[in-house]
Tab-separated table of C-alpha atoms in Angstrom:
chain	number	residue	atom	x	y	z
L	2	UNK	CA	24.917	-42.752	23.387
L	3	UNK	CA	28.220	-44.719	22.319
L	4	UNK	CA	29.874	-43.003	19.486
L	5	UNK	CA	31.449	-45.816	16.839
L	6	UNK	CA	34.850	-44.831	15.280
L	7	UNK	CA	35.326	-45.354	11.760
L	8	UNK	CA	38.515	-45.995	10.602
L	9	UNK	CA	38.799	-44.344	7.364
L	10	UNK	CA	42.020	-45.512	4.794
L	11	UNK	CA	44.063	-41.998	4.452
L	12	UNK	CA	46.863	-42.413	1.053
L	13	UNK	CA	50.420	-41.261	1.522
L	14	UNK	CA	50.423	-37.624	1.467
L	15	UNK	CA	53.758	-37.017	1.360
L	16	UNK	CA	54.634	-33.568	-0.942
L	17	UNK	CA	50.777	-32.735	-0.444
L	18	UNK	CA	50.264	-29.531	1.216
L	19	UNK	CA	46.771	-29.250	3.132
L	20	UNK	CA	44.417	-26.220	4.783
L	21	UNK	CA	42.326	-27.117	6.753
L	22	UNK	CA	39.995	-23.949	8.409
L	23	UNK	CA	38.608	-24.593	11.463
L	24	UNK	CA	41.217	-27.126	12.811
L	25	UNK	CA	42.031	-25.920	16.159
L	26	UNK	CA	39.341	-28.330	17.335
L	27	UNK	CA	36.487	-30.278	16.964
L	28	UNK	CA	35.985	-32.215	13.739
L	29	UNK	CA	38.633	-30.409	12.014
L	30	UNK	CA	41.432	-30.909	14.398
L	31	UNK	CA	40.633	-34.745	13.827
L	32	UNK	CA	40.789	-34.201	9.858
L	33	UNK	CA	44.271	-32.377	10.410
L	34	UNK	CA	45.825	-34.822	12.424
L	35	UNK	CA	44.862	-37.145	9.690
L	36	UNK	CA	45.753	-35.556	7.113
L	37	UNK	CA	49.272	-34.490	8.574
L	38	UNK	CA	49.939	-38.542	9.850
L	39	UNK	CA	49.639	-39.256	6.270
L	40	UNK	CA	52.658	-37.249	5.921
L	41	UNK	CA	51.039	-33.968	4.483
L	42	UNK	CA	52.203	-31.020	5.388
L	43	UNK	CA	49.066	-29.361	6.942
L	44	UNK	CA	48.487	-25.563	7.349
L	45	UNK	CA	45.987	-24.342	10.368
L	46	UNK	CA	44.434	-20.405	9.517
L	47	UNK	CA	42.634	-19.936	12.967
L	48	UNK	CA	41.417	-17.039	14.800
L	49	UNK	CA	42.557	-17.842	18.182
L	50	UNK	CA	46.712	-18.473	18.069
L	51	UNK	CA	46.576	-19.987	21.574
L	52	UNK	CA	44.122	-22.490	20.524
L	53	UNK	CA	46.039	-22.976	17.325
L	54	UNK	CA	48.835	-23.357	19.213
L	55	UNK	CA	47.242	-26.338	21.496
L	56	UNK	CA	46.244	-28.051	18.462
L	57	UNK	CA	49.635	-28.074	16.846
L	58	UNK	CA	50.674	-29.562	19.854
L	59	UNK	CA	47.718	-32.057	19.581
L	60	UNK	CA	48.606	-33.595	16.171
L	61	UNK	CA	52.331	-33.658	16.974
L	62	UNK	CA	51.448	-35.598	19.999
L	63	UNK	CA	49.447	-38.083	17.913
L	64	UNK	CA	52.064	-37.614	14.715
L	65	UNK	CA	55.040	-37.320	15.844
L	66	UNK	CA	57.321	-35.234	13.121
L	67	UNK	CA	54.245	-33.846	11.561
L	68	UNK	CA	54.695	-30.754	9.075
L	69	UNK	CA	52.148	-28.487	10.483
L	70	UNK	CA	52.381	-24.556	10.550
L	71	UNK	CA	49.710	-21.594	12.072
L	72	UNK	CA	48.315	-18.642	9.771
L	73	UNK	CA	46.141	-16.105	11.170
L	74	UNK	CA	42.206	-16.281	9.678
L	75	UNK	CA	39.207	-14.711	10.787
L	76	UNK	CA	36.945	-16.012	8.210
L	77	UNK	CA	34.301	-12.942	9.625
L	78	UNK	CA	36.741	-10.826	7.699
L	79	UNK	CA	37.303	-10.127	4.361
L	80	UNK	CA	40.247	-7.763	4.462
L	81	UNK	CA	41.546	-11.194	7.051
L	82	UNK	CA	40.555	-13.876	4.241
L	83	UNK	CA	42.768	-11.277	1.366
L	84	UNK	CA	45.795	-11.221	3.916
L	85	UNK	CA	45.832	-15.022	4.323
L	86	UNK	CA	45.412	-15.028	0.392
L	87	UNK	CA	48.419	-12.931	0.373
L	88	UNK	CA	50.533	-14.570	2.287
L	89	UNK	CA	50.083	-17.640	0.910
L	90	UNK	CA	50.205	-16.533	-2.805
L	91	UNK	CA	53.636	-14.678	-1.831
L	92	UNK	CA	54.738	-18.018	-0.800
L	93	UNK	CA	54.000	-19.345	-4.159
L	94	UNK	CA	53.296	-23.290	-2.993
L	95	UNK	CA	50.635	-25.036	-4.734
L	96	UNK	CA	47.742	-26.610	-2.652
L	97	UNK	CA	46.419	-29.888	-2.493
L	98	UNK	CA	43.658	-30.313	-0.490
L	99	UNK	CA	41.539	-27.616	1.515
L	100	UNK	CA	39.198	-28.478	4.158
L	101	UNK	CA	36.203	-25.599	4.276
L	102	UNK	CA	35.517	-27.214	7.960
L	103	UNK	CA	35.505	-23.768	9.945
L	104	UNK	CA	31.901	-22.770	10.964
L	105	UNK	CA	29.549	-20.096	13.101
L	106	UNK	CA	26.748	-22.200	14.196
L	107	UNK	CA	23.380	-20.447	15.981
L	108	UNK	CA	24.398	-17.527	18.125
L	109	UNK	CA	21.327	-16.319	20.116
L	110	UNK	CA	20.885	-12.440	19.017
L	111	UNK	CA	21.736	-11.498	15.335
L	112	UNK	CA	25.678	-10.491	14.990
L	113	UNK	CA	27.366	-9.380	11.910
L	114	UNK	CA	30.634	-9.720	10.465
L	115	UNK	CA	33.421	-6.802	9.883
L	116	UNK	CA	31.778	-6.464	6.674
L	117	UNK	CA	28.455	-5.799	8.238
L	118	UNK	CA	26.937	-9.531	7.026
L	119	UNK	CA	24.975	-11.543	9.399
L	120	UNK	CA	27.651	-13.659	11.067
L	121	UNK	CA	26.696	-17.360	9.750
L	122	UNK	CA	25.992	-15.997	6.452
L	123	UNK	CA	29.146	-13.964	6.190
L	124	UNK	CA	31.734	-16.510	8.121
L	125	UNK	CA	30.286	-20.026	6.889
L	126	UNK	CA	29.822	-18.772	3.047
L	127	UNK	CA	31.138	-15.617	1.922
L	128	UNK	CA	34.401	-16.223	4.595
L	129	UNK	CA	34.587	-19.634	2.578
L	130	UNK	CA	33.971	-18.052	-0.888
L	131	UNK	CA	36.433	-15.737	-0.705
L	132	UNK	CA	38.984	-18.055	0.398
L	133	UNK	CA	38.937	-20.469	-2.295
L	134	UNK	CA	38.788	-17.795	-4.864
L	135	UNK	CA	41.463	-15.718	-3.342
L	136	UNK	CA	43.533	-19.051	-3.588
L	137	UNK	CA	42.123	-20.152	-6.953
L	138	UNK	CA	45.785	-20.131	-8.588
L	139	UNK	CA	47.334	-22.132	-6.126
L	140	UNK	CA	44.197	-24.677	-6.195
L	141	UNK	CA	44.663	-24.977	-9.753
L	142	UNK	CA	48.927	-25.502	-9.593
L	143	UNK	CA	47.918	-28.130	-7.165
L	144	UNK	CA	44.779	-29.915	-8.796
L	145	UNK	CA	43.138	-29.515	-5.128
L	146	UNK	CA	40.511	-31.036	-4.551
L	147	UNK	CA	38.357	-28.623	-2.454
L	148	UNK	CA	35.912	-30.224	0.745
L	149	UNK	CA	33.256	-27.711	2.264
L	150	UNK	CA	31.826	-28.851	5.702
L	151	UNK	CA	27.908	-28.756	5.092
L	152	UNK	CA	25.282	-30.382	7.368
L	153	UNK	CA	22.193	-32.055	7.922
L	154	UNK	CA	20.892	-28.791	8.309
L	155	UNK	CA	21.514	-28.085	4.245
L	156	UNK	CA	17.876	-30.500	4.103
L	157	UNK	CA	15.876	-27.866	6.069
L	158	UNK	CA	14.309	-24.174	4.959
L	159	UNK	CA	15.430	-22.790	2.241
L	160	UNK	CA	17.199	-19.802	1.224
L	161	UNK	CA	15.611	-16.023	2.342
L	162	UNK	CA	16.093	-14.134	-0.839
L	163	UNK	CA	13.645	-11.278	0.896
L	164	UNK	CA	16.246	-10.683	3.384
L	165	UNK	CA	19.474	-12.590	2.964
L	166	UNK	CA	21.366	-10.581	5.988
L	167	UNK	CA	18.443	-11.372	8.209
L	168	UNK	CA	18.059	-7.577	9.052
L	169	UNK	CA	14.358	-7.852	9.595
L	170	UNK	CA	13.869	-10.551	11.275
L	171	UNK	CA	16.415	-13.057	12.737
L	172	UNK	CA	16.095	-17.220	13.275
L	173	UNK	CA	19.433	-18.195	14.157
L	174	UNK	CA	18.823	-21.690	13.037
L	175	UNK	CA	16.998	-20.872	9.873
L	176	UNK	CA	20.393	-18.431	8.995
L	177	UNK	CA	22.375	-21.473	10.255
L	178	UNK	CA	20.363	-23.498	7.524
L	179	UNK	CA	20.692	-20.680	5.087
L	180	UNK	CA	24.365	-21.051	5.493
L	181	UNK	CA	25.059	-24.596	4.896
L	182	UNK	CA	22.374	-24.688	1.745
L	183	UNK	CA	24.392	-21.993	0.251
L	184	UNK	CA	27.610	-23.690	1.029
L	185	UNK	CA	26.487	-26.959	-0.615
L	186	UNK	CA	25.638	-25.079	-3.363
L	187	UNK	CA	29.373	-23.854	-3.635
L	188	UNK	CA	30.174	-27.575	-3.183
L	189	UNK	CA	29.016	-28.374	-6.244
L	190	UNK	CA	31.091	-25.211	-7.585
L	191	UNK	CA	34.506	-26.469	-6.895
L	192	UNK	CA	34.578	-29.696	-9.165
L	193	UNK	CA	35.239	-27.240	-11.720
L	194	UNK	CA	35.413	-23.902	-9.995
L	195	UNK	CA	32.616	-22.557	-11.930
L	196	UNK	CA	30.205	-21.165	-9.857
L	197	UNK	CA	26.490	-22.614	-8.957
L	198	UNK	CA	23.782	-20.800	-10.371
L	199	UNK	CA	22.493	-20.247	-6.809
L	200	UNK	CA	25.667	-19.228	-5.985
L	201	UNK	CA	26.222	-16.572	-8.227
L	202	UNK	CA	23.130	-15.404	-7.460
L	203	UNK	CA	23.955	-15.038	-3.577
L	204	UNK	CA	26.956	-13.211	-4.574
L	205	UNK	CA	25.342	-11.111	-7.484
L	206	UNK	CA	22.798	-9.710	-4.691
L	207	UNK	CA	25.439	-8.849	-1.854
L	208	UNK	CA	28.470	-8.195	-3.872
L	209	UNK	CA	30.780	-8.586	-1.052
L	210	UNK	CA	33.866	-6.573	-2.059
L	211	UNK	CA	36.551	-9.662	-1.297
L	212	UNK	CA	34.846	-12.055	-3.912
L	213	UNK	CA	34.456	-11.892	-7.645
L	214	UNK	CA	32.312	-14.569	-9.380
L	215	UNK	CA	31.856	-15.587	-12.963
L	216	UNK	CA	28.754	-17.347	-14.166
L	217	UNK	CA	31.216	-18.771	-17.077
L	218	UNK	CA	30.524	-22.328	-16.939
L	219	UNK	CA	28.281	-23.069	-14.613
L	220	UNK	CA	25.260	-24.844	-16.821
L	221	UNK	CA	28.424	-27.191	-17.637
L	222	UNK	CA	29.376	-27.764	-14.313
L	223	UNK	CA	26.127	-28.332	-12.676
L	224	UNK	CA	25.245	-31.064	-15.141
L	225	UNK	CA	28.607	-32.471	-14.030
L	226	UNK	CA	28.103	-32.760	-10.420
L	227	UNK	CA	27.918	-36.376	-8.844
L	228	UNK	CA	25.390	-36.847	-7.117
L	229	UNK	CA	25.049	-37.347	-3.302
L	230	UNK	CA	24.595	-40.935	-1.501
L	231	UNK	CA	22.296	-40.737	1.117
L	232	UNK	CA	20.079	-43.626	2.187
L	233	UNK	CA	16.665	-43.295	4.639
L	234	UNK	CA	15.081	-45.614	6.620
L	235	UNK	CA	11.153	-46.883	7.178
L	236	UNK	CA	11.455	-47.961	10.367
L	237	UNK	CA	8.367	-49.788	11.791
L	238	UNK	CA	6.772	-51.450	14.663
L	239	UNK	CA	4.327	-54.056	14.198
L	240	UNK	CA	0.971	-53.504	15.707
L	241	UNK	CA	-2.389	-53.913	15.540
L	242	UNK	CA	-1.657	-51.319	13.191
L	243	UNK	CA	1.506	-50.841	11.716
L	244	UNK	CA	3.413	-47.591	12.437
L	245	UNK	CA	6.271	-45.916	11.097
L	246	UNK	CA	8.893	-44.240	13.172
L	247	UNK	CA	9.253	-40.205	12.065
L	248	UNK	CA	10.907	-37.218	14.049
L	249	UNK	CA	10.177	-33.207	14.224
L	250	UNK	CA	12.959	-30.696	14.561
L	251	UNK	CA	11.835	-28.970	18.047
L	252	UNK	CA	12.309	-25.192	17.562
L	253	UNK	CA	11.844	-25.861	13.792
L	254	UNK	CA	7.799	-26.654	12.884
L	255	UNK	CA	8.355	-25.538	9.401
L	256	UNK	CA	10.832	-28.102	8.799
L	257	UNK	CA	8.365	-30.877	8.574
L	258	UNK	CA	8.083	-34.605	9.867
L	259	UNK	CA	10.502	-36.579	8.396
L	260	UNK	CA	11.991	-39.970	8.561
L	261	UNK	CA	15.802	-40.709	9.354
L	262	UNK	CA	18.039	-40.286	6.136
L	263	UNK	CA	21.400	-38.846	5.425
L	264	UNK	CA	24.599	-39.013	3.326
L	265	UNK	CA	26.549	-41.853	3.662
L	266	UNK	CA	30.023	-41.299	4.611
L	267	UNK	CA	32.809	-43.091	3.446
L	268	UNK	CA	33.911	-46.465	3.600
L	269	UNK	CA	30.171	-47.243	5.015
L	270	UNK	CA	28.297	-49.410	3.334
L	271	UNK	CA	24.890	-48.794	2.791
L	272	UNK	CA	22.855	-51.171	5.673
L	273	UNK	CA	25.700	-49.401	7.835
L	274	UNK	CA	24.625	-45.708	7.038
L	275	UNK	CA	20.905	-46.203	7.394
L	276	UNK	CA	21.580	-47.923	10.770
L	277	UNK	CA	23.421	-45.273	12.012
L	278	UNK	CA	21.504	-42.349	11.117
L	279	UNK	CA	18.611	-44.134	12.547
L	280	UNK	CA	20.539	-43.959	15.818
L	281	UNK	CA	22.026	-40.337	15.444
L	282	UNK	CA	18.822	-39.008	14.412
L	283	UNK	CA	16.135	-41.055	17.135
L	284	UNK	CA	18.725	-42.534	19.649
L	285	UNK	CA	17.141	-46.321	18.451
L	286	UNK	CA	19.238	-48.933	18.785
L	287	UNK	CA	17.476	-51.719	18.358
L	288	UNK	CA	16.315	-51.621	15.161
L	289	UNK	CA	17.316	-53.864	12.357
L	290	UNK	CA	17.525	-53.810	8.562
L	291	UNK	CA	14.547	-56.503	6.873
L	292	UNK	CA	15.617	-55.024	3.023
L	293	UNK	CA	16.302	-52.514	1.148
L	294	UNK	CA	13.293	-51.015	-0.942
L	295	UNK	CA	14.168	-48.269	-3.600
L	296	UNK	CA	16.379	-45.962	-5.015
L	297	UNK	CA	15.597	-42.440	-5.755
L	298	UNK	CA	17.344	-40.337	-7.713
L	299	UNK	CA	16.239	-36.489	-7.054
L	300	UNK	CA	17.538	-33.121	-6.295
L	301	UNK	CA	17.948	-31.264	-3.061
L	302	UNK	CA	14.394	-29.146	-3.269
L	303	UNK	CA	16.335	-26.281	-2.388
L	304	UNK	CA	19.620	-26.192	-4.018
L	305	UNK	CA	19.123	-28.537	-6.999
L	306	UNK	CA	21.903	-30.479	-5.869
L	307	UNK	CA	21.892	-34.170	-7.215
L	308	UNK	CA	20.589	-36.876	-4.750
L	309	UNK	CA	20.610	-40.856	-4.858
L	310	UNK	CA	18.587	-42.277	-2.084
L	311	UNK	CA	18.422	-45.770	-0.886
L	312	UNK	CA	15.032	-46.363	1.012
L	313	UNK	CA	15.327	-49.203	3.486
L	314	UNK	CA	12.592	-51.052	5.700
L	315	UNK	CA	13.741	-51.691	9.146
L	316	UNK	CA	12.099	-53.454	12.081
L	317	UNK	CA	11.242	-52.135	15.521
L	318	UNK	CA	10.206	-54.107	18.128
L	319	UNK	CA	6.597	-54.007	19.488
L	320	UNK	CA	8.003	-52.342	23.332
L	321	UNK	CA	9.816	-49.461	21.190
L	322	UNK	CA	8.387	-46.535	23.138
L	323	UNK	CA	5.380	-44.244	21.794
L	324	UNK	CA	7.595	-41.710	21.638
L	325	UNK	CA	11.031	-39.279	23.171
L	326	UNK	CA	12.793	-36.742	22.591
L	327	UNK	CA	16.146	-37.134	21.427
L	328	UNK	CA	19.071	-34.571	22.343
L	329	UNK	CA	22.152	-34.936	19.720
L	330	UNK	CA	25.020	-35.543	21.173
L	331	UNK	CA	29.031	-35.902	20.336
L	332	UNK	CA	30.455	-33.327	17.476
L	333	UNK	CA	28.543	-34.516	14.346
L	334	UNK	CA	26.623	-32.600	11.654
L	335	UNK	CA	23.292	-32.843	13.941
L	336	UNK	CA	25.185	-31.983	17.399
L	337	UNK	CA	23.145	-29.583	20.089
L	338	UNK	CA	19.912	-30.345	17.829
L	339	UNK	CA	17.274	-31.865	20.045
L	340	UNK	CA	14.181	-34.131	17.808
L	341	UNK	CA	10.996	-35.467	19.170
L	342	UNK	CA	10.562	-39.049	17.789
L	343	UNK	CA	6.940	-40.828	18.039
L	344	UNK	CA	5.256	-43.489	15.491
L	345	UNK	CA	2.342	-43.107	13.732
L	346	UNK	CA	0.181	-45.330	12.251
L	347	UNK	CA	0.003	-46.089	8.501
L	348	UNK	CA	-1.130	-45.298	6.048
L	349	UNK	CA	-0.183	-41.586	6.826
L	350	UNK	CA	-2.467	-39.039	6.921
L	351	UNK	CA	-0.086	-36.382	5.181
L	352	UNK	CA	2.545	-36.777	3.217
L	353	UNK	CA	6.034	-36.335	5.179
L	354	UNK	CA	8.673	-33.306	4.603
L	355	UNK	CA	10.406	-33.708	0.515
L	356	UNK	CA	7.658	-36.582	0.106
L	357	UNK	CA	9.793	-39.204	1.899
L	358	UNK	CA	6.681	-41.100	2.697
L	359	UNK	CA	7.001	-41.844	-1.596
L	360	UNK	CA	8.339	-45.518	-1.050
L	361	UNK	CA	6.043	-46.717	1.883
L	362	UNK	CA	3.271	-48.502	-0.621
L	363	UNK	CA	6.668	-50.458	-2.025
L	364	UNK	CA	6.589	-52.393	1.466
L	365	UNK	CA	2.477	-53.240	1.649
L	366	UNK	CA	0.605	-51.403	-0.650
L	367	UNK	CA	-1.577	-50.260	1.768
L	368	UNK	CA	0.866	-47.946	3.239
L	369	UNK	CA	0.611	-45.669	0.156
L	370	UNK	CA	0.195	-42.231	1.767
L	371	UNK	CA	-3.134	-40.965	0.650
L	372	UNK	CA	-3.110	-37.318	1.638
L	373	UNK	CA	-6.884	-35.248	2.493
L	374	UNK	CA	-7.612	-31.940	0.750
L	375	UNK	CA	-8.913	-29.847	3.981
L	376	UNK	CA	-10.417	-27.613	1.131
């Protein structure tokens, strides 16, 4: 499937000083190269210095005269996260921006960190938390603003108070979920860098010895937070009976049917987002947008985060296939994720995963999902 590049306006950065974790490759090589041919001077922590030293090779290539510098990170470590802190307090330079991009996503078996937590919980949240607060004055010299990598998987599960380390039983995509839920929880920390409720409770129940957290604030903050724009799409095909297109995580049950929605990203305009989740998440490329149909404003079930949701009816032709599976591909939130797409027929027998099915009666009131007790 042919990935579209969206050109995204960067401001002069010039006298802006940048981190960016997780930049030897991927997504946030791409973000540091940005950021550093905006004429920001860019710092790379990475674990690897051979691949750090390839990608400061990579964005000089691409920008030429870029300011861009190697620190060692190894965001599994805490005593690794307090010597980058160091260093970069000893410097005494405020920061601008940092990127929370680096990430552990899905190993097989159950690892753990040098700290003894489970690897994605340790290295994609506590590695993160710890960062930011070890660097909290320089944030604040600066006025950062602070950007943590989450992903589509932040909409799935929930978090596993019984057994946040995963010791009895491991799912490495449920702890991948666990992960990002908890890091978009710290997103809406930063604003004001008072912590989350959910947050503080993570850290409150594993104490990891590189963090400190303060609940100071946080019923403030969290009625602060902007929400997120997301939009979602009713996609149907026209039938004897209609049907709408939905998808089901494979290796996930407990995730739920759903239809395609996500955030939209920026400079997108709305018709623009729903059309291309609808292709990231099914592979359709033929549908097209009729209208838009509703706006929701609700939290994230799990995290509490604010949502606003714009609900869109979309057209699929009549030879649309029954149904596929669809293998993500490219480096996106979704990539490696494989969904199995079908149509059913409306009205809906159940009522889809978060109630998404909520806006279907707004197209033909006889699409309102009518759910049957089995009781």
């Amino acid at each position: 499937m042919a990935r579209q590049t969206i050109d995204i306006s960067v401001p002069d950065l010039s006298d802006r000083r940048a981190v960016v974790t997780g930049g030897s490759d991927g997504i946030g090589l791409g973000i540091a190269t940005r950021l550093a041919a905006a004429g920001a001077e860019v710092v790379l922590p990475v674990r690897n210095p051979r691949k750090g030293e390839a990608a400061v090779a990579e964005i000089r290539r691409q920008a030429p005269g870029a300011n861009v510098s190697l620190q060692a990170l190894d965001l599994s470590s805490l005593d690794s996260v307090a010597a980058l802190g160091a260093a970069l307090l000893d410097e005494g330079r405020p920061l601008h921006l940092l990127v929370n991009n680096a990430g552990v996503m899905t190993p097989p078996d159950r690892q753990t960190t040098a700290d003894g937590f489970e690897l994605q919980f340790g290295t994609n949240h506590l590695g993160h938390v710890a960062l930011v607060l070890r660097l909290l004055p320089l944030l604040r010299a600066g006025q950062a603003r602070v950007t943590s990598q989450i992903s589509v998987a932040a909409n799935r599960n929930a978090i596993n108070w019984d057994d946040l380390n995963w010791e009895r039983s491991y799912n490495g995509m449920r702890a991948y979920s666990q992960s990002k839920i908890e890091t978009s929880g710290f997103a809406d920390s930063e604003s004001g860098l008072g912590l989350n409720p959910l947050v503080v409770e993570v850290l409150r129940r594993v104490r990891p010895a590189g963090c400190w957290c303060s609940a100071r604030g946080t019923t403030d903050n969290a009625g602060m937070t902007r929400p997120r724009i997301r939009v979602a799409a009713y996609v149907i095909r026209d039938r004897a009976v209609p049907e709408v297109l939905v998808f089901d995580h494979i290796g996930m049950p407990e995730a739920g049917t759903q239809v395609p929605a996500g955030g939209v990203k920026p400079g997108e305009d709305l018709e623009e987002a729903v059309l291309r989740e609808v292709t990231e998440e099914t592979g359709l490329l033929t549908a097209t947008v009729v209208r838009q149909i509703a706006v929701e404003s609700k939290p994230h079930p799990a995290t509490g985060q604010p949502r606003r949701t714009t609900f869109f009816f979309l057209h699929a032709s009549a030879e649309t296939p029954d149904a596929w599976n669809h293998h993500v591909e490219g480096d996106g939130e979704d990539a490696g994720l494989t969904f199995a797409c079908r149509f059913l027929p409306l009205p809906l027998e159940q009522p889809l995963a978060d109630d998404q099915d909520a806006w279907l009666g707004a197209i033909d009131r006889c699409w309102t999902t009518v759910a049957v007790d089995s009781q």
